[in-house]
């Protein structure tokens, strides 16, 4: 009967499989979550008990010169957020311009309203009768 490999041995073997591109139990991502799944150990085994193996894994990933999956995902998200920020900036500028135009319109209408009220309160207001449409004879 062969002895059960220790947690550390399983983690080292899982590191070799993931870094070699032949994962058996995980998606092969260059993350601690995938490493833990590949080694069949709880994630906290790497974040609490075997910090040296976690550091070693990240160092080997960094040596490869490729960004980790998490880093690539975050970079894509940063690009999307920058695009969203630009579009919201443009929308905000348009809204500011709209508000300024509406303020001008309200001011103009307020002035016209004051003039009309003043005309109505003058002692001899000039009232013009507007032509109406002829009505059909009732019958």
mmCIF file of C-alpha atoms in Angstrom:
data_model
loop_
_atom_site.group_PDB
_atom_site.id
_atom_site.type_symbol
_atom_site.label_atom_id
_atom_site.label_comp_id
_atom_site.label_asym_id
_atom_site.label_seq_id
_atom_site.Cartn_x
_atom_site.Cartn_y
_atom_site.Cartn_z
ATOM 1 C CA UNK A 1 0.000 0.000 0.000
ATOM 2 C CA UNK A 2 1.431 3.375 -0.963
ATOM 3 C CA UNK A 3 1.353 6.149 1.616
ATOM 4 C CA UNK A 4 -1.138 8.949 1.156
ATOM 5 C CA UNK A 5 0.718 11.976 -0.213
ATOM 6 C CA UNK A 6 0.910 14.847 2.183
ATOM 7 C CA UNK A 7 -0.928 18.095 1.556
ATOM 8 C CA UNK A 8 2.332 19.803 0.615
ATOM 9 C CA UNK A 9 3.197 17.053 -1.884
ATOM 10 C CA UNK A 10 -0.269 17.298 -3.459
ATOM 11 C CA UNK A 11 0.094 21.084 -3.733
ATOM 12 C CA UNK A 12 3.530 20.778 -5.363
ATOM 13 C CA UNK A 13 2.227 18.196 -7.838
ATOM 14 C CA UNK A 14 -0.772 20.399 -8.600
ATOM 15 C CA UNK A 15 1.572 23.353 -9.216
ATOM 16 C CA UNK A 16 3.558 21.272 -11.699
ATOM 17 C CA UNK A 17 0.374 20.194 -13.545
ATOM 18 C CA UNK A 18 -1.103 23.695 -13.714
ATOM 19 C CA UNK A 19 2.160 25.343 -14.739
ATOM 20 C CA UNK A 20 2.703 22.541 -17.261
ATOM 21 C CA UNK A 21 -0.725 23.172 -18.761
ATOM 22 C CA UNK A 22 -2.148 19.747 -17.919
ATOM 23 C CA UNK A 23 -4.592 20.260 -15.038
ATOM 24 C CA UNK A 24 -6.643 17.262 -13.983
ATOM 25 C CA UNK A 25 -9.071 18.590 -11.368
ATOM 26 C CA UNK A 26 -9.301 22.341 -12.074
ATOM 27 C CA UNK A 27 -9.754 24.775 -14.938
ATOM 28 C CA UNK A 28 -5.987 25.367 -15.014
ATOM 29 C CA UNK A 29 -6.226 29.055 -14.148
ATOM 30 C CA UNK A 30 -3.110 30.554 -12.608
ATOM 31 C CA UNK A 31 -4.882 31.288 -9.327
ATOM 32 C CA UNK A 32 -4.787 29.975 -5.791
ATOM 33 C CA UNK A 33 -8.401 28.828 -6.127
ATOM 34 C CA UNK A 34 -7.495 26.647 -9.114
ATOM 35 C CA UNK A 35 -4.353 25.415 -7.368
ATOM 36 C CA UNK A 36 -6.356 24.399 -4.307
ATOM 37 C CA UNK A 37 -8.917 22.596 -6.472
ATOM 38 C CA UNK A 38 -6.151 20.878 -8.434
ATOM 39 C CA UNK A 39 -4.478 19.718 -5.192
ATOM 40 C CA UNK A 40 -7.825 18.727 -3.626
ATOM 41 C CA UNK A 41 -7.140 20.892 -0.582
ATOM 42 C CA UNK A 42 -9.194 23.700 0.908
ATOM 43 C CA UNK A 43 -8.167 27.166 -0.271
ATOM 44 C CA UNK A 44 -7.275 28.202 3.268
ATOM 45 C CA UNK A 45 -4.571 25.506 3.229
ATOM 46 C CA UNK A 46 -2.699 27.808 0.843
ATOM 47 C CA UNK A 47 -3.671 31.096 2.463
ATOM 48 C CA UNK A 48 -3.047 30.051 6.069
ATOM 49 C CA UNK A 49 -0.924 26.899 6.420
ATOM 50 C CA UNK A 50 1.311 26.799 3.345
ATOM 51 C CA UNK A 51 2.077 30.429 2.604
ATOM 52 C CA UNK A 52 5.507 29.478 1.271
ATOM 53 C CA UNK A 53 3.926 27.270 -1.408
ATOM 54 C CA UNK A 54 1.483 30.026 -2.321
ATOM 55 C CA UNK A 55 4.356 32.492 -2.672
ATOM 56 C CA UNK A 56 6.338 29.964 -4.679
ATOM 57 C CA UNK A 57 3.378 29.422 -7.020
ATOM 58 C CA UNK A 58 2.948 33.151 -7.612
ATOM 59 C CA UNK A 59 6.702 33.542 -8.165
ATOM 60 C CA UNK A 60 6.660 30.798 -10.815
ATOM 61 C CA UNK A 61 3.641 32.385 -12.480
ATOM 62 C CA UNK A 62 5.428 35.733 -12.509
ATOM 63 C CA UNK A 63 8.569 34.121 -13.996
ATOM 64 C CA UNK A 64 6.505 32.997 -16.965
ATOM 65 C CA UNK A 65 6.002 36.642 -17.845
ATOM 66 C CA UNK A 66 2.331 36.133 -18.571
ATOM 67 C CA UNK A 67 -0.318 37.926 -16.591
ATOM 68 C CA UNK A 68 -2.426 35.741 -14.372
ATOM 69 C CA UNK A 69 -6.009 35.042 -15.354
ATOM 70 C CA UNK A 70 -7.178 37.351 -12.585
ATOM 71 C CA UNK A 71 -4.885 40.115 -13.827
ATOM 72 C CA UNK A 72 -6.065 39.705 -17.428
ATOM 73 C CA UNK A 73 -9.689 39.756 -16.272
ATOM 74 C CA UNK A 74 -9.061 42.884 -14.205
ATOM 75 C CA UNK A 75 -7.311 44.604 -17.120
ATOM 76 C CA UNK A 76 -10.328 43.925 -19.349
ATOM 77 C CA UNK A 77 -12.603 45.276 -16.650
ATOM 78 C CA UNK A 78 -10.454 48.419 -16.339
ATOM 79 C CA UNK A 79 -10.760 49.012 -20.099
ATOM 80 C CA UNK A 80 -14.551 48.604 -19.917
ATOM 81 C CA UNK A 81 -14.772 50.944 -16.944
ATOM 82 C CA UNK A 82 -12.674 53.582 -18.720
ATOM 83 C CA UNK A 83 -14.973 53.364 -21.751
ATOM 84 C CA UNK A 84 -18.011 53.661 -19.500
ATOM 85 C CA UNK A 85 -16.468 56.648 -17.756
ATOM 86 C CA UNK A 86 -15.872 58.375 -21.119
ATOM 87 C CA UNK A 87 -19.448 57.790 -22.251
ATOM 88 C CA UNK A 88 -20.817 59.024 -18.925
ATOM 89 C CA UNK A 89 -18.557 62.075 -19.149
ATOM 90 C CA UNK A 90 -19.975 62.881 -22.591
ATOM 91 C CA UNK A 91 -23.529 62.312 -21.340
ATOM 92 C CA UNK A 92 -22.888 64.596 -18.375
ATOM 93 C CA UNK A 93 -21.591 67.353 -20.680
ATOM 94 C CA UNK A 94 -24.717 67.007 -22.835
ATOM 95 C CA UNK A 95 -26.954 67.182 -19.767
ATOM 96 C CA UNK A 96 -25.164 70.331 -18.583
ATOM 97 C CA UNK A 97 -25.713 71.934 -21.992
ATOM 98 C CA UNK A 98 -29.386 70.912 -21.897
ATOM 99 C CA UNK A 99 -29.820 72.414 -18.434
ATOM 100 C CA UNK A 100 -28.265 75.700 -19.561
ATOM 101 C CA UNK A 101 -30.599 75.836 -22.592
ATOM 102 C CA UNK A 102 -33.613 75.092 -20.383
ATOM 103 C CA UNK A 103 -32.604 77.798 -17.892
ATOM 104 C CA UNK A 104 -32.391 80.325 -20.750
ATOM 105 C CA UNK A 105 -35.827 79.258 -22.014
ATOM 106 C CA UNK A 106 -37.359 79.572 -18.526
ATOM 107 C CA UNK A 107 -35.836 83.041 -18.092
ATOM 108 C CA UNK A 108 -37.186 84.171 -21.474
ATOM 109 C CA UNK A 109 -40.657 82.826 -20.715
ATOM 110 C CA UNK A 110 -40.608 84.486 -17.280
ATOM 111 C CA UNK A 111 -39.797 87.842 -18.880
ATOM 112 C CA UNK A 112 -42.565 87.426 -21.458
ATOM 113 C CA UNK A 113 -45.007 86.444 -18.704
ATOM 114 C CA UNK A 114 -44.123 89.573 -16.691
ATOM 115 C CA UNK A 115 -44.627 91.770 -19.761
ATOM 116 C CA UNK A 116 -48.023 90.214 -20.478
ATOM 117 C CA UNK A 117 -49.165 90.599 -16.856
ATOM 118 C CA UNK A 118 -48.022 94.200 -16.885
ATOM 119 C CA UNK A 119 -49.991 94.856 -20.066
ATOM 120 C CA UNK A 120 -53.115 93.429 -18.418
ATOM 121 C CA UNK A 121 -52.746 95.682 -15.363
ATOM 122 C CA UNK A 122 -52.152 98.888 -17.390
ATOM 123 C CA UNK A 123 -55.081 101.377 -17.132
ATOM 124 C CA UNK A 124 -55.921 101.170 -20.844
ATOM 125 C CA UNK A 125 -54.780 97.754 -21.925
ATOM 126 C CA UNK A 126 -54.701 97.205 -25.633
ATOM 127 C CA UNK A 127 -56.710 94.144 -26.359
ATOM 128 C CA UNK A 128 -56.742 92.838 -29.862
ATOM 129 C CA UNK A 129 -59.480 90.599 -31.041
ATOM 130 C CA UNK A 130 -58.107 87.757 -33.017
ATOM 131 C CA UNK A 131 -60.019 86.586 -36.030
ATOM 132 C CA UNK A 132 -61.993 83.449 -35.499
ATOM 133 C CA UNK A 133 -62.931 80.747 -37.892
ATOM 134 C CA UNK A 134 -66.386 81.137 -39.372
ATOM 135 C CA UNK A 135 -68.878 78.837 -37.743
ATOM 136 C CA UNK A 136 -71.358 76.875 -39.771
ATOM 137 C CA UNK A 137 -74.894 78.177 -39.401
ATOM 138 C CA UNK A 138 -76.788 76.345 -36.722
ATOM 139 C CA UNK A 139 -79.939 75.122 -37.740
#
